[in-house]
Amino acid sequence: MTGAVLEADGLAKSFGGVQAVKAMSFRVAPGEIVALIGPNGAGKSTCFNMLMGQLRADAGRVRVLGDDVTGWPPRKIWRKGVGRTFQITQILPSFTVRENVQMALLSFHRRLFDVFGRARLAHVDAAAALLERVGIVDLAERACGLLAYGDLKRVELAVALANQPKLLLMDEPTAGMAPAERLALMELTSAIARADRVGVLFTEHDMDVVFGHADRIMVMHRGTLIAAGPPGEVRDDPEVRAVYLGSSLDPVAE
Amino acid sequence: MGFILVQILTGLSSAASLFLVAAGLSLIFGVTRVVNFAHGSFYMLGAYIGLTLVAVFGDLFGRGHLAFWSALLCAALIVGAIGALVEIVILRRIYRSPELFQLVATFGVILVIQDLTLWGWGPQDLLGPRAPDLRGAIMIMGEPLPRYDLVLIAAGPVVLLLFWLLLNKTRFGILVRAATADREMVGALGVNQAWLFTGVFFLGSFLAGLGGALQLPKGGANLLMDFGVLAAAFVVVVVGGMGSIAGAFLAAVLIGQLQAFGVLFVPQSTLVMMFLVMAVVLVVRPFGLLGRPELVGQGRQMLDDPLRPTGWRFKILALVLVALLVAAPLWLGDYGLVLLIDILILALFATALHAIIGPGGLVSFGHAAYFGGGAYAAALLVKYAGTPMSLNLVLAPPAAALLALAIGWFCVRLSGVYFAMLTLAFAQIVWSVVFQWGTVTGGDDGLLGIWPAPWASDRVAYYWLVLACCTAGILALRHGLHSPFGYALRAGRDSPLRAEAIGIDVRRQQWVAFTLSGAFAGLAGGLYAYAKGSVFPNEMAIARSFDGIIMVFFGGVQQLSGPLAGAAALTWLKDLLFRLEMWRLLLGLAVIAVVLLFPQGLAGFLKARFGRFVGIRPELSS
Ligand SMILES: Nc1ncnc2c1ncn2[C@@H]1O[C@H](COP(=O)(O)OP(=O)(O)O)[C@@H](O)[C@H]1O
Ligand SMILES: [Mg+2]
C-alpha cells in the first residue's frame, strides 16, 4: 500500500537481555486513528521511541510519508511532519503556555539562531490559534510549571500540532485526566485528524476512549502484536480477552 | 632497551598518586553523585600532615620504617576524618540540591583549606623526607631508577587489589556497588544512607590523603598541589569513566606513561598531551574507557520563572542606576573608580557566564580561559602587532570566541558534572600553555605595558569606556536570552526530550551559546588588560573561573540581574577581606554560608522580598 504516513517493518529492541519489542510491523494511513493497546510493560512506549528516533532500533525499519527515517534523530523526523506527546508529559516548565507553542513555531520557521528578534513577540497569532484549537487559550500567560496535569496534556498537544504534522504519536495522551476530560481530549484529536487528514497512533488504557475513537486497534503483549483489526473484531479475539482477563473490554457501550 | 624500561617504570610510579586521588574522586561520585572539587585539597593536606607526622613520629620512635610508614598512614587517616567531617557538616544538607550548589560548596572548602594550610605551614615549598633505606637508585639494565619509585609502582596495583576485595567481599562494598548502580535502591534496602555516604567520603578522602603523603619523598609539599592534581585527576576520571575504579587505574597508567614519554619529545607540554588523549577518548567513548552513560546527566534542575518583559518601574530603576554610574566620577575618588571598573568588567564576565549556567543549564568551571583569552589576545596584539587599542578591543572577543568554539565542541558532548570537569580541565590546559610558553606569552612574568590609547588614558575616560562597553555587553546578552536563540537554548535545558522533538539540535544550540558567551568573556578580558596595564596567567587560572561562578551564584542563578549583584557583592567583599589576614578562609566560609542559607542567591532574595515594588512577582522559583 502506498500513501501510508507511517510504516514500521520488523522493529525490535532489547534492553540488556530483555526483549522489549520483537519484530513489530504495522502501518498507519492518512487520517486514520490507530490505538496501540496492551498491559503495562508490553513495549508500547519503547515502540514509540523507536518510531521517532528517541531510541535506536536493534532491527527493522521505519518509513514516514514514504521516506526511510530509520536512525534519524528526532528533530529531523519532526521536520518531516511528525508530532508527538510523551507518556510522562514533556513541556518546557520555565516557559508560559503560549511560549511553549511559540517555541515550536519558531523552530518550525527555522528561527532557532535568530539572536535579534524577541521570542515573546513571534508568531503570536498562530500560537493563539493553536491554543484556541485545544481549548486552553485562557491559560496562555500561565507558567507551565504550575499547571494541572490535564492542562499540561493539552499544551503538549498544541505543541505537537505546531509543525502541521501528518502523523501524531501520542503515548497515553489522557493518563491522569478525569474520564469526561479524556473523552473530550480524544474527541478533539479525532476532529483534528479528520479535518487535516493526520494519521494518529496512540496508546491508551481507558477502553471507552479506545473503542470510542480508534478506527483500528492493535494489541501488544510482551513485545509482539497479538491482534490487530477493527474494534469489533479485536474485542472478540480470544487471545486478547485472555490478556485482559475478559472484564475490562466489556463495559464498552456504543 | 633499558632506557625504555626505566621510562615505563617511571611512568608507572607517577601513575600511583594520580590513581589514588582519582579513585577516591570516582568512588565518592559513584555513590553520592557529588563531584568533590575539594579533593585536590585533601591530597595537599595529606602531603602537609604527612610531613609533620613523619617528623613527629621520627622524634618519638626513631627514624625507622615503622615511624615513617605509620606516619604516612596516619596522615591519610586524618585526611579521611576531615573528609567525613566536611560531608557531615556541609554536603549532607545539599545532596538534593542542583549540582552547582555542591560544586560551589566544595569550592568554599578549597578556600578554607588553602588558608588553613598557609597558616599552619607557611608559604614556602617544603622538601619531602626520604624514606628509610630507600635512598638512591637501583640500576636496571644500566639505567638508574630511584628506589622509592618501586614503592609507588607497587602501591597502585596493591590499592586496586584491596579495593577489589573491599567492593566484592564486604557488606560495605556490596552497598557501595549497589549505590553506584542505583542510588534509590540503597534506600529501599533499608540501609542508613547517611552513614554509607559518610563512610564513602572517609574512604575517598583517605585515598586522596594517602596519594599526597606517598608522593612526599618525590615531590614534597606546596600550596599549588591542590589545583595541580585536581585537573589531572579530572582528566583521569573522565578518561577512565566516572564511577569506575578500574577505569581510573587504567587511565592513570595511560596518563603516567604519556607523561613519562611525553617529556622526552615535548618537555614543555605534557599537559597538552594529556588533553589530546582525553580529546580522543571523548570522541571515541564519550563516557570514558570503562564508564557507563547512565551515571551522568541526572543532576536536578532548578525551576525558573518564565522570562517576563521588564516592567517600567524596573526599567526606571535600571536607568537611574546607569545615570548614577555615568555620574560616578563626580563623587568617587580614584580608588573608588578603580573598584568600579573592576566591578563593571566582572559583571560583564559574570553575565556571560550566567548565560551558560542559568539558561544554558551547563556549569562551566573554566570560563577564565575566555576571559584570559581576550586579555592575552589584546596584550599579544599590542606586543607583536602594535595595533591600536580600539582594534584590539574589537579583536579580543572573536579571539576568545575561537577558543570557546574549539573547546566547546568537546564539552557540549557531555552535560552535568562531566561538563564542569571538562571545562575546568581545558581551562587548566590553556593556562599551562600560557604559563609554559614563556618566549611568546612572557610566562609567569606576564605581558606589561598594555596602556589605553591617549584618548582613553585618563582614568575617568577609561572608566566611561568600560561603562559603555559593559552596559552594551550586558544589554546584548540580556536581549539574547529573550531572543528565539535564547529561548531555544533554555528549551534544551528545560527538557532535552521535548526540545529535540520540536526540531531543536540541543547540542548545537549549546555550542553556539558557549561560543558567544566566550566572546563576551573575551571582551571583559580585553577591557581588564587595559585597565591593569598588564596581563598575567592568573587571569586564566582556576581561581578566576571560580570567581565567576561565585558571582553568578551569589547573585542567584535564576535571575538575569543576578550576575550584576553578584559581581558587586564579591568585588566589594574581596576588597573588604583583602585587608584581613585570612581572607580566603572568610570568603570560603561566606560561600558555604550562602549555599546553606540563601540558596536562591542575592537577587533571588531581593526579588522575593522587594520584587513587587518594581513590578516583579516570583512565580515558580521561590
Ligand atoms: N531504558 C530502558 N532500560 C531497560 N529496560 C527498559 C527501558 N525502557 C523500557 N524497558 C523495559 O521494556 C519493557 C517495555 O517497556 P515500555 O515500552 O515502557 O512498556 P509500555 O509502554 O507498554 O508500558 C518493560 O519491561 C520495561 O521494563
Ligand atoms: Mg508506556
Short mmCIF file of N, CA and C in Angstrom, two decimals, chain A residues 77-215:
data_model
loop_
_atom_site.label_atom_id
_atom_site.label_comp_id
_atom_site.label_asym_id
_atom_site.label_seq_id
_atom_site.Cartn_x
_atom_site.Cartn_y
_atom_site.Cartn_z
N ILE A 77 13.12 13.90 12.17
CA ILE A 77 11.83 13.24 11.92
C ILE A 77 10.69 14.24 12.15
N TRP A 78 10.88 15.10 13.15
CA TRP A 78 9.89 16.15 13.41
C TRP A 78 9.74 17.04 12.19
N ARG A 79 10.86 17.37 11.55
CA ARG A 79 10.79 18.26 10.38
C ARG A 79 10.09 17.58 9.21
N LYS A 80 10.03 16.26 9.23
CA LYS A 80 9.28 15.56 8.19
C LYS A 80 7.78 15.64 8.42
N GLY A 81 7.39 16.09 9.61
CA GLY A 81 5.96 16.22 9.86
C GLY A 81 5.40 15.23 10.86
N VAL A 82 6.19 14.95 11.91
CA VAL A 82 5.70 14.06 12.95
C VAL A 82 5.66 14.84 14.27
N GLY A 83 4.52 14.83 14.93
CA GLY A 83 4.44 15.45 16.25
C GLY A 83 4.23 14.35 17.28
N ARG A 84 4.73 14.57 18.49
CA ARG A 84 4.46 13.52 19.46
C ARG A 84 4.25 14.09 20.86
N THR A 85 3.51 13.31 21.65
CA THR A 85 3.39 13.61 23.07
C THR A 85 3.95 12.42 23.84
N PHE A 86 4.39 12.68 25.05
CA PHE A 86 5.09 11.65 25.82
C PHE A 86 4.21 11.12 26.95
N GLN A 87 4.50 9.88 27.34
CA GLN A 87 3.75 9.30 28.46
C GLN A 87 3.93 10.16 29.71
N ILE A 88 5.21 10.50 30.00
CA ILE A 88 5.48 11.49 31.04
C ILE A 88 5.60 12.82 30.32
N THR A 89 4.61 13.69 30.51
CA THR A 89 4.49 14.91 29.74
C THR A 89 5.81 15.67 29.65
N GLN A 90 6.19 16.02 28.43
CA GLN A 90 7.42 16.79 28.23
C GLN A 90 7.06 18.16 27.68
N ILE A 91 6.93 19.13 28.58
CA ILE A 91 6.79 20.51 28.13
C ILE A 91 7.94 21.29 28.75
N LEU A 92 8.01 22.58 28.47
CA LEU A 92 9.11 23.39 28.98
C LEU A 92 8.60 24.13 30.21
N PRO A 93 8.95 23.67 31.40
CA PRO A 93 8.33 24.20 32.62
C PRO A 93 8.61 25.67 32.88
N SER A 94 9.73 26.20 32.40
CA SER A 94 10.01 27.60 32.70
C SER A 94 9.49 28.52 31.59
N PHE A 95 8.68 27.99 30.71
CA PHE A 95 8.03 28.79 29.67
C PHE A 95 6.55 28.94 30.02
N THR A 96 5.94 30.00 29.53
CA THR A 96 4.50 30.07 29.68
C THR A 96 3.86 29.12 28.66
N VAL A 97 2.56 28.91 28.81
CA VAL A 97 1.84 28.05 27.90
C VAL A 97 2.03 28.53 26.46
N ARG A 98 1.84 29.84 26.27
CA ARG A 98 1.95 30.39 24.92
C ARG A 98 3.38 30.24 24.39
N GLU A 99 4.35 30.49 25.26
CA GLU A 99 5.75 30.39 24.83
C GLU A 99 6.13 28.97 24.42
N ASN A 100 5.52 27.97 25.07
CA ASN A 100 5.77 26.59 24.66
C ASN A 100 5.39 26.40 23.20
N VAL A 101 4.23 26.94 22.83
CA VAL A 101 3.78 26.81 21.46
C VAL A 101 4.63 27.68 20.54
N GLN A 102 4.94 28.90 21.01
CA GLN A 102 5.77 29.80 20.20
C GLN A 102 7.13 29.17 19.90
N MET A 103 7.69 28.48 20.89
CA MET A 103 9.00 27.84 20.69
C MET A 103 8.94 26.85 19.53
N ALA A 104 7.89 26.04 19.53
CA ALA A 104 7.75 25.06 18.45
C ALA A 104 7.55 25.78 17.11
N LEU A 105 6.79 26.87 17.13
CA LEU A 105 6.57 27.62 15.89
C LEU A 105 7.86 28.27 15.39
N LEU A 106 8.64 28.81 16.32
CA LEU A 106 9.93 29.41 15.94
C LEU A 106 10.83 28.38 15.28
N SER A 107 10.82 27.17 15.86
CA SER A 107 11.62 26.11 15.28
C SER A 107 11.09 25.73 13.90
N PHE A 108 9.77 25.66 13.80
CA PHE A 108 9.14 25.31 12.51
C PHE A 108 9.53 26.32 11.43
N HIS A 109 9.63 27.60 11.82
CA HIS A 109 10.01 28.63 10.86
C HIS A 109 11.52 28.85 10.81
N ARG A 110 12.26 27.91 11.37
CA ARG A 110 13.73 27.90 11.33
C ARG A 110 14.34 29.20 11.81
N ARG A 111 13.89 29.60 13.00
CA ARG A 111 14.45 30.83 13.57
C ARG A 111 15.23 30.54 14.85
N LEU A 112 15.77 29.33 14.97
CA LEU A 112 16.43 28.94 16.22
C LEU A 112 17.72 29.71 16.49
N PHE A 113 18.31 30.27 15.45
CA PHE A 113 19.57 31.00 15.66
C PHE A 113 19.38 32.50 15.47
N ASP A 114 18.13 32.93 15.52
CA ASP A 114 17.83 34.37 15.45
C ASP A 114 18.14 34.99 16.81
N VAL A 115 19.19 35.84 16.86
CA VAL A 115 19.52 36.47 18.14
C VAL A 115 18.99 37.89 18.23
N PHE A 116 18.34 38.35 17.17
CA PHE A 116 17.90 39.75 17.17
C PHE A 116 16.44 39.93 17.55
N GLY A 117 15.62 38.99 17.15
CA GLY A 117 14.19 39.13 17.40
C GLY A 117 13.84 38.96 18.87
N ARG A 118 12.56 39.11 19.15
CA ARG A 118 12.07 38.85 20.51
C ARG A 118 11.13 37.65 20.44
N ALA A 119 11.49 36.60 21.14
CA ALA A 119 10.72 35.36 21.04
C ALA A 119 9.28 35.58 21.48
N ARG A 120 9.09 36.42 22.48
CA ARG A 120 7.76 36.62 23.02
C ARG A 120 6.79 37.21 22.00
N LEU A 121 7.36 37.98 21.04
CA LEU A 121 6.50 38.66 20.07
C LEU A 121 6.33 37.86 18.78
N ALA A 122 6.92 36.67 18.72
CA ALA A 122 6.93 35.91 17.47
C ALA A 122 5.71 35.00 17.37
N HIS A 123 5.11 34.96 16.18
CA HIS A 123 4.04 34.01 15.89
C HIS A 123 2.93 34.02 16.94
N VAL A 124 2.59 35.21 17.40
CA VAL A 124 1.60 35.32 18.46
C VAL A 124 0.24 34.80 17.99
N ASP A 125 -0.14 35.17 16.78
CA ASP A 125 -1.47 34.78 16.29
C ASP A 125 -1.56 33.27 16.06
N ALA A 126 -0.52 32.74 15.44
CA ALA A 126 -0.52 31.29 15.19
C ALA A 126 -0.57 30.53 16.51
N ALA A 127 0.16 31.03 17.49
CA ALA A 127 0.16 30.37 18.80
C ALA A 127 -1.23 30.44 19.41
N ALA A 128 -1.84 31.60 19.33
CA ALA A 128 -3.19 31.77 19.89
C ALA A 128 -4.16 30.81 19.21
N ALA A 129 -4.02 30.66 17.88
CA ALA A 129 -4.92 29.78 17.15
C ALA A 129 -4.78 28.33 17.62
N LEU A 130 -3.54 27.92 17.85
CA LEU A 130 -3.32 26.55 18.32
C LEU A 130 -3.89 26.34 19.72
N LEU A 131 -3.70 27.33 20.57
CA LEU A 131 -4.22 27.21 21.93
C LEU A 131 -5.75 27.19 21.90
N GLU A 132 -6.29 28.00 21.02
CA GLU A 132 -7.75 28.03 20.83
C GLU A 132 -8.24 26.64 20.44
N ARG A 133 -7.49 26.04 19.54
CA ARG A 133 -7.89 24.75 18.99
C ARG A 133 -7.96 23.67 20.08
N VAL A 134 -7.01 23.70 21.01
CA VAL A 134 -7.05 22.69 22.07
C VAL A 134 -7.78 23.20 23.31
N GLY A 135 -8.31 24.42 23.22
CA GLY A 135 -9.19 24.90 24.27
C GLY A 135 -8.52 25.41 25.53
N ILE A 136 -7.32 25.96 25.42
CA ILE A 136 -6.68 26.49 26.63
C ILE A 136 -6.18 27.91 26.40
N VAL A 137 -6.87 28.65 25.55
CA VAL A 137 -6.37 29.99 25.21
C VAL A 137 -6.35 30.89 26.44
N ASP A 138 -7.22 30.62 27.39
CA ASP A 138 -7.25 31.45 28.59
C ASP A 138 -6.09 31.18 29.54
N LEU A 139 -5.34 30.09 29.28
CA LEU A 139 -4.19 29.79 30.14
C LEU A 139 -2.88 30.32 29.56
N ALA A 140 -2.98 31.04 28.42
CA ALA A 140 -1.79 31.37 27.63
C ALA A 140 -0.64 31.96 28.44
N GLU A 141 -0.94 32.81 29.40
CA GLU A 141 0.14 33.51 30.11
C GLU A 141 0.62 32.77 31.35
N ARG A 142 0.06 31.62 31.62
CA ARG A 142 0.44 30.90 32.84
C ARG A 142 1.77 30.18 32.66
N ALA A 143 2.55 30.10 33.74
CA ALA A 143 3.79 29.32 33.72
C ALA A 143 3.44 27.85 33.70
N CYS A 144 4.09 27.09 32.83
CA CYS A 144 3.72 25.68 32.69
C CYS A 144 4.03 24.87 33.93
N GLY A 145 5.03 25.31 34.68
CA GLY A 145 5.38 24.58 35.89
C GLY A 145 4.25 24.53 36.91
N LEU A 146 3.22 25.36 36.72
CA LEU A 146 2.15 25.44 37.72
C LEU A 146 0.83 24.85 37.26
N LEU A 147 0.81 24.25 36.05
CA LEU A 147 -0.47 23.81 35.50
C LEU A 147 -0.94 22.48 36.06
N ALA A 148 -2.23 22.26 36.01
CA ALA A 148 -2.79 20.96 36.35
C ALA A 148 -2.43 19.97 35.25
N TYR A 149 -2.41 18.68 35.62
CA TYR A 149 -1.93 17.66 34.70
C TYR A 149 -2.71 17.63 33.39
N GLY A 150 -4.02 17.72 33.50
CA GLY A 150 -4.85 17.66 32.30
C GLY A 150 -4.54 18.81 31.34
N ASP A 151 -4.29 19.99 31.90
CA ASP A 151 -3.96 21.14 31.05
C ASP A 151 -2.61 20.95 30.37
N LEU A 152 -1.67 20.34 31.10
CA LEU A 152 -0.36 20.08 30.51
C LEU A 152 -0.49 19.20 29.27
N LYS A 153 -1.35 18.21 29.37
CA LYS A 153 -1.55 17.30 28.24
C LYS A 153 -2.07 18.08 27.03
N ARG A 154 -2.89 19.08 27.29
CA ARG A 154 -3.40 19.90 26.19
C ARG A 154 -2.31 20.78 25.61
N VAL A 155 -1.47 21.33 26.50
CA VAL A 155 -0.34 22.13 26.00
C VAL A 155 0.51 21.26 25.09
N GLU A 156 0.76 20.05 25.54
CA GLU A 156 1.62 19.17 24.75
C GLU A 156 1.00 18.87 23.39
N LEU A 157 -0.32 18.74 23.37
CA LEU A 157 -0.99 18.51 22.08
C LEU A 157 -0.84 19.74 21.18
N ALA A 158 -1.04 20.92 21.75
CA ALA A 158 -0.88 22.14 20.96
C ALA A 158 0.53 22.24 20.39
N VAL A 159 1.53 21.91 21.22
CA VAL A 159 2.92 21.94 20.76
C VAL A 159 3.12 20.93 19.64
N ALA A 160 2.55 19.76 19.81
CA ALA A 160 2.72 18.70 18.81
C ALA A 160 2.07 19.07 17.47
N LEU A 161 1.10 19.98 17.52
CA LEU A 161 0.41 20.37 16.28
C LEU A 161 1.10 21.52 15.56
N ALA A 162 2.14 22.10 16.21
CA ALA A 162 2.72 23.34 15.69
C ALA A 162 3.39 23.18 14.34
N ASN A 163 3.88 21.98 14.02
CA ASN A 163 4.56 21.82 12.72
C ASN A 163 3.63 21.26 11.66
N GLN A 164 2.33 21.46 11.84
CA GLN A 164 1.33 20.97 10.90
C GLN A 164 1.60 19.52 10.53
N PRO A 165 1.61 18.65 11.56
CA PRO A 165 2.07 17.28 11.34
C PRO A 165 1.12 16.48 10.44
N LYS A 166 1.70 15.47 9.81
CA LYS A 166 0.92 14.50 9.05
C LYS A 166 0.74 13.23 9.86
N LEU A 167 1.50 13.16 10.95
CA LEU A 167 1.42 11.99 11.83
C LEU A 167 1.57 12.44 13.27
N LEU A 168 0.64 11.99 14.12
CA LEU A 168 0.73 12.29 15.54
C LEU A 168 0.98 11.00 16.31
N LEU A 169 2.01 11.01 17.16
CA LEU A 169 2.27 9.87 18.03
C LEU A 169 1.93 10.31 19.44
N MET A 170 0.94 9.67 20.04
CA MET A 170 0.52 10.12 21.37
C MET A 170 0.57 8.96 22.35
N ASP A 171 1.54 9.06 23.28
CA ASP A 171 1.72 8.00 24.26
C ASP A 171 0.90 8.33 25.50
N GLU A 172 -0.16 7.60 25.70
CA GLU A 172 -1.09 7.82 26.82
C GLU A 172 -1.49 9.29 26.97
N PRO A 173 -2.12 9.84 25.96
CA PRO A 173 -2.44 11.27 25.98
C PRO A 173 -3.40 11.67 27.09
N THR A 174 -4.16 10.73 27.63
CA THR A 174 -5.16 11.14 28.62
C THR A 174 -4.88 10.61 30.01
N ALA A 175 -3.68 10.02 30.20
CA ALA A 175 -3.37 9.47 31.53
C ALA A 175 -3.45 10.57 32.57
N GLY A 176 -4.05 10.27 33.69
CA GLY A 176 -4.13 11.25 34.77
C GLY A 176 -5.28 12.23 34.65
N MET A 177 -6.10 12.11 33.60
CA MET A 177 -7.24 13.01 33.45
C MET A 177 -8.51 12.36 34.00
N ALA A 178 -9.48 13.21 34.29
CA ALA A 178 -10.79 12.69 34.67
C ALA A 178 -11.46 12.11 33.43
N PRO A 179 -12.34 11.08 33.62
CA PRO A 179 -12.94 10.39 32.47
C PRO A 179 -13.59 11.32 31.45
N ALA A 180 -14.33 12.32 31.91
CA ALA A 180 -15.01 13.22 30.98
C ALA A 180 -13.99 13.99 30.15
N GLU A 181 -12.93 14.42 30.82
CA GLU A 181 -11.86 15.17 30.17
C GLU A 181 -11.18 14.33 29.10
N ARG A 182 -11.01 13.04 29.42
CA ARG A 182 -10.35 12.12 28.49
C ARG A 182 -11.11 12.07 27.17
N LEU A 183 -12.41 11.85 27.30
CA LEU A 183 -13.22 11.73 26.08
C LEU A 183 -13.16 13.02 25.29
N ALA A 184 -13.18 14.17 26.01
CA ALA A 184 -13.14 15.45 25.32
C ALA A 184 -11.83 15.60 24.54
N LEU A 185 -10.72 15.22 25.18
CA LEU A 185 -9.43 15.36 24.50
C LEU A 185 -9.37 14.48 23.26
N MET A 186 -9.88 13.25 23.36
CA MET A 186 -9.82 12.37 22.20
C MET A 186 -10.78 12.84 21.12
N GLU A 187 -11.92 13.40 21.55
CA GLU A 187 -12.87 14.00 20.62
C GLU A 187 -12.15 15.03 19.75
N LEU A 188 -11.42 15.89 20.47
CA LEU A 188 -10.65 16.94 19.84
C LEU A 188 -9.62 16.38 18.87
N THR A 189 -8.88 15.37 19.34
CA THR A 189 -7.86 14.75 18.50
C THR A 189 -8.49 14.15 17.24
N SER A 190 -9.60 13.45 17.40
CA SER A 190 -10.27 12.86 16.23
C SER A 190 -10.67 13.93 15.25
N ALA A 191 -11.22 15.02 15.77
CA ALA A 191 -11.68 16.09 14.88
C ALA A 191 -10.50 16.63 14.07
N ILE A 192 -9.36 16.84 14.74
CA ILE A 192 -8.18 17.35 14.05
C ILE A 192 -7.71 16.35 13.01
N ALA A 193 -7.70 15.05 13.39
CA ALA A 193 -7.25 14.02 12.46
C ALA A 193 -8.12 13.99 11.22
N ARG A 194 -9.44 14.07 11.42
CA ARG A 194 -10.36 14.04 10.26
C ARG A 194 -10.16 15.29 9.40
N ALA A 195 -10.08 16.45 10.06
CA ALA A 195 -10.04 17.70 9.31
C ALA A 195 -8.77 17.82 8.48
N ASP A 196 -7.62 17.49 9.08
CA ASP A 196 -6.34 17.70 8.38
C ASP A 196 -5.75 16.42 7.81
N ARG A 197 -6.51 15.33 7.88
CA ARG A 197 -6.03 14.02 7.43
C ARG A 197 -4.69 13.65 8.06
N VAL A 198 -4.65 13.82 9.40
CA VAL A 198 -3.47 13.46 10.16
C VAL A 198 -3.62 12.02 10.62
N GLY A 199 -2.60 11.22 10.40
CA GLY A 199 -2.62 9.88 10.95
C GLY A 199 -2.29 9.95 12.43
N VAL A 200 -3.03 9.19 13.25
CA VAL A 200 -2.78 9.23 14.70
C VAL A 200 -2.52 7.82 15.21
N LEU A 201 -1.40 7.68 15.91
CA LEU A 201 -1.15 6.43 16.61
C LEU A 201 -1.11 6.77 18.09
N PHE A 202 -1.98 6.13 18.89
CA PHE A 202 -1.98 6.47 20.31
C PHE A 202 -2.08 5.22 21.18
N THR A 203 -1.57 5.34 22.38
CA THR A 203 -1.75 4.27 23.36
C THR A 203 -2.69 4.77 24.43
N GLU A 204 -3.40 3.88 25.05
CA GLU A 204 -4.44 4.32 25.98
C GLU A 204 -4.87 3.14 26.83
N HIS A 205 -5.15 3.42 28.09
CA HIS A 205 -5.64 2.35 28.95
C HIS A 205 -7.15 2.40 29.12
N ASP A 206 -7.74 3.56 28.84
CA ASP A 206 -9.18 3.72 29.01
C ASP A 206 -9.89 3.12 27.79
N MET A 207 -10.58 1.98 28.01
CA MET A 207 -11.18 1.26 26.89
C MET A 207 -12.34 2.04 26.25
N ASP A 208 -12.99 2.88 27.04
CA ASP A 208 -14.03 3.72 26.45
C ASP A 208 -13.43 4.62 25.38
N VAL A 209 -12.31 5.20 25.71
CA VAL A 209 -11.63 6.08 24.76
C VAL A 209 -11.19 5.28 23.54
N VAL A 210 -10.59 4.13 23.78
CA VAL A 210 -10.05 3.32 22.69
C VAL A 210 -11.17 2.89 21.74
N PHE A 211 -12.20 2.27 22.31
CA PHE A 211 -13.26 1.74 21.43
C PHE A 211 -14.13 2.84 20.88
N GLY A 212 -14.13 3.98 21.55
CA GLY A 212 -14.93 5.08 21.06
C GLY A 212 -14.30 5.82 19.89
N HIS A 213 -12.97 5.80 19.78
CA HIS A 213 -12.34 6.68 18.80
C HIS A 213 -11.44 6.01 17.77
N ALA A 214 -10.95 4.79 18.07
CA ALA A 214 -9.99 4.20 17.15
C ALA A 214 -10.68 3.60 15.94
N ASP A 215 -10.08 3.83 14.75
CA ASP A 215 -10.55 3.15 13.56
C ASP A 215 -10.06 1.71 13.58
#
